[in-house]
PDB file of C-alpha atoms in Angstrom:
ATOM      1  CA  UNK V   3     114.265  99.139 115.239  1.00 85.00           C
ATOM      2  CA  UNK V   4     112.250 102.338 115.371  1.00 89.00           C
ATOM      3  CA  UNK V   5     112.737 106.047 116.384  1.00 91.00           C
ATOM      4  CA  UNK V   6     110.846 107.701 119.395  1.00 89.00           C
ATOM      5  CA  UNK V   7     111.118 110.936 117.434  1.00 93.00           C
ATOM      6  CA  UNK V   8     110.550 109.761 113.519  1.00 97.00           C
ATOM      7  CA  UNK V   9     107.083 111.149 112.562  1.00 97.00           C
ATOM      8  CA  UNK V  10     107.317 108.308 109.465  1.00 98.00           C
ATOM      9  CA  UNK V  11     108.008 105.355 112.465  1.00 98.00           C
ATOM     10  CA  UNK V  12     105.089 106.577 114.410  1.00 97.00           C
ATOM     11  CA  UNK V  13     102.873 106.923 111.553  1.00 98.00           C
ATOM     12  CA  UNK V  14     103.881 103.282 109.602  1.00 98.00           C
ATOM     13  CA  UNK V  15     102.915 101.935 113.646  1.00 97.00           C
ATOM     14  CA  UNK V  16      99.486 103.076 114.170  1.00 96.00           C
ATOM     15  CA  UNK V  17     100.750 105.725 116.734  1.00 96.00           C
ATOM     16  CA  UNK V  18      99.529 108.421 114.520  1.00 96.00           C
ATOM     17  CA  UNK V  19      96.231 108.571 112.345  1.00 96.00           C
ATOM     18  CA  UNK V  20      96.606 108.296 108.402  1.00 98.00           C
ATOM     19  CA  UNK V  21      94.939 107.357 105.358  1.00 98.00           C
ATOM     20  CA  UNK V  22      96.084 103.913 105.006  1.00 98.00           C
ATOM     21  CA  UNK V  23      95.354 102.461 101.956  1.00 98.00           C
ATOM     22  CA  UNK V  24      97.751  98.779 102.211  1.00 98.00           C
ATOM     23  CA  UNK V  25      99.310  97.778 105.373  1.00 98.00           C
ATOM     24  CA  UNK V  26     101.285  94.264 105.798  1.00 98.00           C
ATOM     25  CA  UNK V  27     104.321  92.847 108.292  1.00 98.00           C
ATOM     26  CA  UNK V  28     106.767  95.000 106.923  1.00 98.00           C
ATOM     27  CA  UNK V  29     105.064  98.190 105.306  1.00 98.00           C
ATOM     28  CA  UNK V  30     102.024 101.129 105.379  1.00 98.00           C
ATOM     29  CA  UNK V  31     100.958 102.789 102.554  1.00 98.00           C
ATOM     30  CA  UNK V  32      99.529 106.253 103.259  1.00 98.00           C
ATOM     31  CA  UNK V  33      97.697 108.857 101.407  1.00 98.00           C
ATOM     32  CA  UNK V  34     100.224 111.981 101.736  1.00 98.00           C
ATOM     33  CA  UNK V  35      99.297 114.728 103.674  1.00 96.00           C
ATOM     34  CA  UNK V  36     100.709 117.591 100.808  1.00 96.00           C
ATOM     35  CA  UNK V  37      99.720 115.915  97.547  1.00 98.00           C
ATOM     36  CA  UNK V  38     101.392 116.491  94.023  1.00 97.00           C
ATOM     37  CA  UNK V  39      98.378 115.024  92.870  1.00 98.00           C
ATOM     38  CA  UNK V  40      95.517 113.488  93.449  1.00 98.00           C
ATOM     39  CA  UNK V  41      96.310 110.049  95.268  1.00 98.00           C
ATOM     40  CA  UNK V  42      99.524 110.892  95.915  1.00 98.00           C
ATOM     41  CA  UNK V  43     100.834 108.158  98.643  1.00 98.00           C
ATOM     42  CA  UNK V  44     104.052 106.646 100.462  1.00 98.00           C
ATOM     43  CA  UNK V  45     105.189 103.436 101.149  1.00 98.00           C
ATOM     44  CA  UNK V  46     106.729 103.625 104.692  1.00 98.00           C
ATOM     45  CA  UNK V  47     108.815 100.898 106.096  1.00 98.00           C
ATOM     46  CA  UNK V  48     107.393  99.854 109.348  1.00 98.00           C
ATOM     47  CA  UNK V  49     111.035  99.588 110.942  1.00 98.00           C
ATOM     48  CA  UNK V  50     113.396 102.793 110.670  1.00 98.00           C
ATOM     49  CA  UNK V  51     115.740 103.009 108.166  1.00 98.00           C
ATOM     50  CA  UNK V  52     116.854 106.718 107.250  1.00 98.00           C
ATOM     51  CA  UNK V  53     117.184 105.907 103.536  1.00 98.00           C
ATOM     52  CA  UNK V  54     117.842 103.782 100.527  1.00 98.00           C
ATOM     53  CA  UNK V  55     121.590 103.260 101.424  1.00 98.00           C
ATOM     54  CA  UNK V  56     120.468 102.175 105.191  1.00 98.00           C
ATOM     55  CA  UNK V  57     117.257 100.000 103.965  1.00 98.00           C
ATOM     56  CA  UNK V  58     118.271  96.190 103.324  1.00 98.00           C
ATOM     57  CA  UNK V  59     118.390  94.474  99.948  1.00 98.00           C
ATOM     58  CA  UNK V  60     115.156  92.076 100.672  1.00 98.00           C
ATOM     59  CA  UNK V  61     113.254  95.109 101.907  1.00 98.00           C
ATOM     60  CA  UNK V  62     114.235  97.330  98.955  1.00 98.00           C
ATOM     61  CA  UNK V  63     112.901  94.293  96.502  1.00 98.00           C
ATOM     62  CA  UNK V  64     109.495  94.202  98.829  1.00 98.00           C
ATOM     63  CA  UNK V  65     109.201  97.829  98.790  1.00 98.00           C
ATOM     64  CA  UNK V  66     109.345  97.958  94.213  1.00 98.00           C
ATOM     65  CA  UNK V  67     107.311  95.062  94.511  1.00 98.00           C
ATOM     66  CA  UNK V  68     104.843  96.814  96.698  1.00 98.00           C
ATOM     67  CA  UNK V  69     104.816 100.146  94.607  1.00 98.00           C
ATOM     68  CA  UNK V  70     104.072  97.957  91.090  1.00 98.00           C
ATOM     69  CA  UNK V  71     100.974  96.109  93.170  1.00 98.00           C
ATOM     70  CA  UNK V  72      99.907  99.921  94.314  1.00 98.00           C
ATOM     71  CA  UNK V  73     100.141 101.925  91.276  1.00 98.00           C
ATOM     72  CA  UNK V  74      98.626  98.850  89.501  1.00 98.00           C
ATOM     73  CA  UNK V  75      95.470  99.374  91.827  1.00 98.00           C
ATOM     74  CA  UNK V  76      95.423 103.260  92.254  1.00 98.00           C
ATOM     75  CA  UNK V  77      95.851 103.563  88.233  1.00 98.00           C
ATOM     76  CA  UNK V  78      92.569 101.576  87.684  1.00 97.00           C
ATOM     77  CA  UNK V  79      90.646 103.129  90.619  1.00 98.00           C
ATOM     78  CA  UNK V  80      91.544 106.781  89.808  1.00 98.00           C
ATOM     79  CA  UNK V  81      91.635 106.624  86.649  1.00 97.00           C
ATOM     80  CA  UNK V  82      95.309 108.403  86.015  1.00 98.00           C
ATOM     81  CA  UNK V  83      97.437 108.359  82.641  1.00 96.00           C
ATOM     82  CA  UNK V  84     100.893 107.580  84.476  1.00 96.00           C
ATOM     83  CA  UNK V  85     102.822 107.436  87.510  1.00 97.00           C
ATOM     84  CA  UNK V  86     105.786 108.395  89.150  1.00 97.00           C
ATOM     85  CA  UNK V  87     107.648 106.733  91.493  1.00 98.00           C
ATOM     86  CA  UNK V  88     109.827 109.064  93.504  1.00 97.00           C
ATOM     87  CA  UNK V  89     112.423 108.291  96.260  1.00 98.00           C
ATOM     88  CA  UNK V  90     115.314 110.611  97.946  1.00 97.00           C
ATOM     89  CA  UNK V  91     118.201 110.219  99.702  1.00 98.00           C
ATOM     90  CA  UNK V  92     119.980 113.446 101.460  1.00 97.00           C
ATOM     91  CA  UNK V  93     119.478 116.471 101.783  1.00 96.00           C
ATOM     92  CA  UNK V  94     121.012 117.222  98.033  1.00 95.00           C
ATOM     93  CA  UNK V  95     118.428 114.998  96.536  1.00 96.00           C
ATOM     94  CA  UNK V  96     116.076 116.736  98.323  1.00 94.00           C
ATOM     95  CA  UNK V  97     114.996 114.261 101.205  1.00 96.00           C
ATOM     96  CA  UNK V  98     113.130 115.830 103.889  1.00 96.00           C
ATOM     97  CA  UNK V  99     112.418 113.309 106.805  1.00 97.00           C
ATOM     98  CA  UNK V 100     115.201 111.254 106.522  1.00 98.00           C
ATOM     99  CA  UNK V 101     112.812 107.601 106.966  1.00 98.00           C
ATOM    100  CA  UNK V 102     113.079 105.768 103.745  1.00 98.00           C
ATOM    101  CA  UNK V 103     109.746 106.496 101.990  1.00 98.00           C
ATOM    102  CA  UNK V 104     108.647 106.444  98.527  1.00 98.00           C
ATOM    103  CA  UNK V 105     106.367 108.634  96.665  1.00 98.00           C
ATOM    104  CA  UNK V 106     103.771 107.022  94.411  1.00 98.00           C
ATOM    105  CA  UNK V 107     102.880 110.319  92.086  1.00 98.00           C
ATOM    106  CA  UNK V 108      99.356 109.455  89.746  1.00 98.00           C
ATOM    107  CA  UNK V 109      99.488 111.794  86.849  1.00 98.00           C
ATOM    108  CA  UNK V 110      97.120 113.668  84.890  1.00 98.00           C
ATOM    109  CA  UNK V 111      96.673 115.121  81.950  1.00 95.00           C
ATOM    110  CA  UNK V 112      95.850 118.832  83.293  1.00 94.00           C
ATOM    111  CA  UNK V 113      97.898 118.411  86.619  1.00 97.00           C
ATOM    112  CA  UNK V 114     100.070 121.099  86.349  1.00 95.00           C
ATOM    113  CA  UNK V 115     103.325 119.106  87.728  1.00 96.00           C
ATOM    114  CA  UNK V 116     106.454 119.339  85.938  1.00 92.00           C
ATOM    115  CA  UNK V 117     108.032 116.944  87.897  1.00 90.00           C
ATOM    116  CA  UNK V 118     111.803 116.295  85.690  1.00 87.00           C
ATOM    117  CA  UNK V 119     115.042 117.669  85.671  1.00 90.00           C
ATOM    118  CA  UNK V 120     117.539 119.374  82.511  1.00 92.00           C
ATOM    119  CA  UNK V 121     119.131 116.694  80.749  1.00 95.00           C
ATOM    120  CA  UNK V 122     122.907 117.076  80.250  1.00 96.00           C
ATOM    121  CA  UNK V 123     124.989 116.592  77.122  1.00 96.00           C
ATOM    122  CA  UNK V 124     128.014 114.794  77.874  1.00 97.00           C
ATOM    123  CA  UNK V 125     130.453 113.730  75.697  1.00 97.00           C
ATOM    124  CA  UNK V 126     131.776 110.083  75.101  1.00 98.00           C
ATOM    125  CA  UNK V 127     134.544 110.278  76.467  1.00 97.00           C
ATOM    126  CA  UNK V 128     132.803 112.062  79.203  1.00 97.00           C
ATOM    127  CA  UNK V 129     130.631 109.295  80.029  1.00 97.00           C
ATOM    128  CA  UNK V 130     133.633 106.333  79.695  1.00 96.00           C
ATOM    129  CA  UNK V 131     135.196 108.349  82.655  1.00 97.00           C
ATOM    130  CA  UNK V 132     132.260 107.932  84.420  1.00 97.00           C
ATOM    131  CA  UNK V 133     131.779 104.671  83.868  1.00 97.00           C
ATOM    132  CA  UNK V 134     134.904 103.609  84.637  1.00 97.00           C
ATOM    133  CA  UNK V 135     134.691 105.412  87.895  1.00 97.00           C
ATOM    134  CA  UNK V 136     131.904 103.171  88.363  1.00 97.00           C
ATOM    135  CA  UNK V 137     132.393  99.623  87.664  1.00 97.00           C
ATOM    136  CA  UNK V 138     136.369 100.214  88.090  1.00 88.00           C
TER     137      UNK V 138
END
């Protein structure tokens, strides 16, 4: 299924001109538009799904298998030290059009991203509540 009014749909489609650097049954790969870096891309699902939680299980494997064959390629054609691999859900977590898409980030020495977060210190007994939230 796909959405009239999702920018993401249209572009994965062909309706709307990108960069495409890998496109197959299922999936476009696109150069971003507002780059962290240089080769910064997205793997777009070519069906609508708004995020993780609404993408299936099969299509979540394809999409990480996708990402290793990409950043595999784009490492040894660009050149970069690292990568990140990036992918939101909500507006919390920061997701911004709500299409699943994932962010393949190269990385370079003198990039000038600081791309992380604070870590926390819990305690022990801190983190056995957790996981016993968790796994029940």
């Amino acid at each position: 299924m796909r959405e009239a009014n999702c920018i993401f749909c249209r572009i994965a489609n062909g309706e709307v001109p990108s960069k495409t650097l890998h496109e197959d049954d299922n999936f476009r790969v696109i150069l971003d538009l507002g780059p962290a870096t240089r080769g910064h891309a997205l793997i777009l699902p070519k069906e609508h799904y708004a995020d993780l939680y609404d993408l299936p299980e099969e299509l979540a494997g394809e999409a990480m298998k996708l990402a290793k064959k990409m950043v595999t390629k784009m490492t040894d054609r660009l050149g970069c030290e690292g990568f990140n691999l990036i992918q939101n859900n909500g507006d919390m977590a920061g997701q911004t059009v709500f299409h699943f898409h994932m962010h393949m980030i190269p990385r370079y020495q003198a990039d000038g991203q600081k791309i992380g977060w604070k870590p926390g210190e819990p305690t022990q007994d801190e983190l056995e509540v957790i996981k016993n939230t968790i796994v029940g």
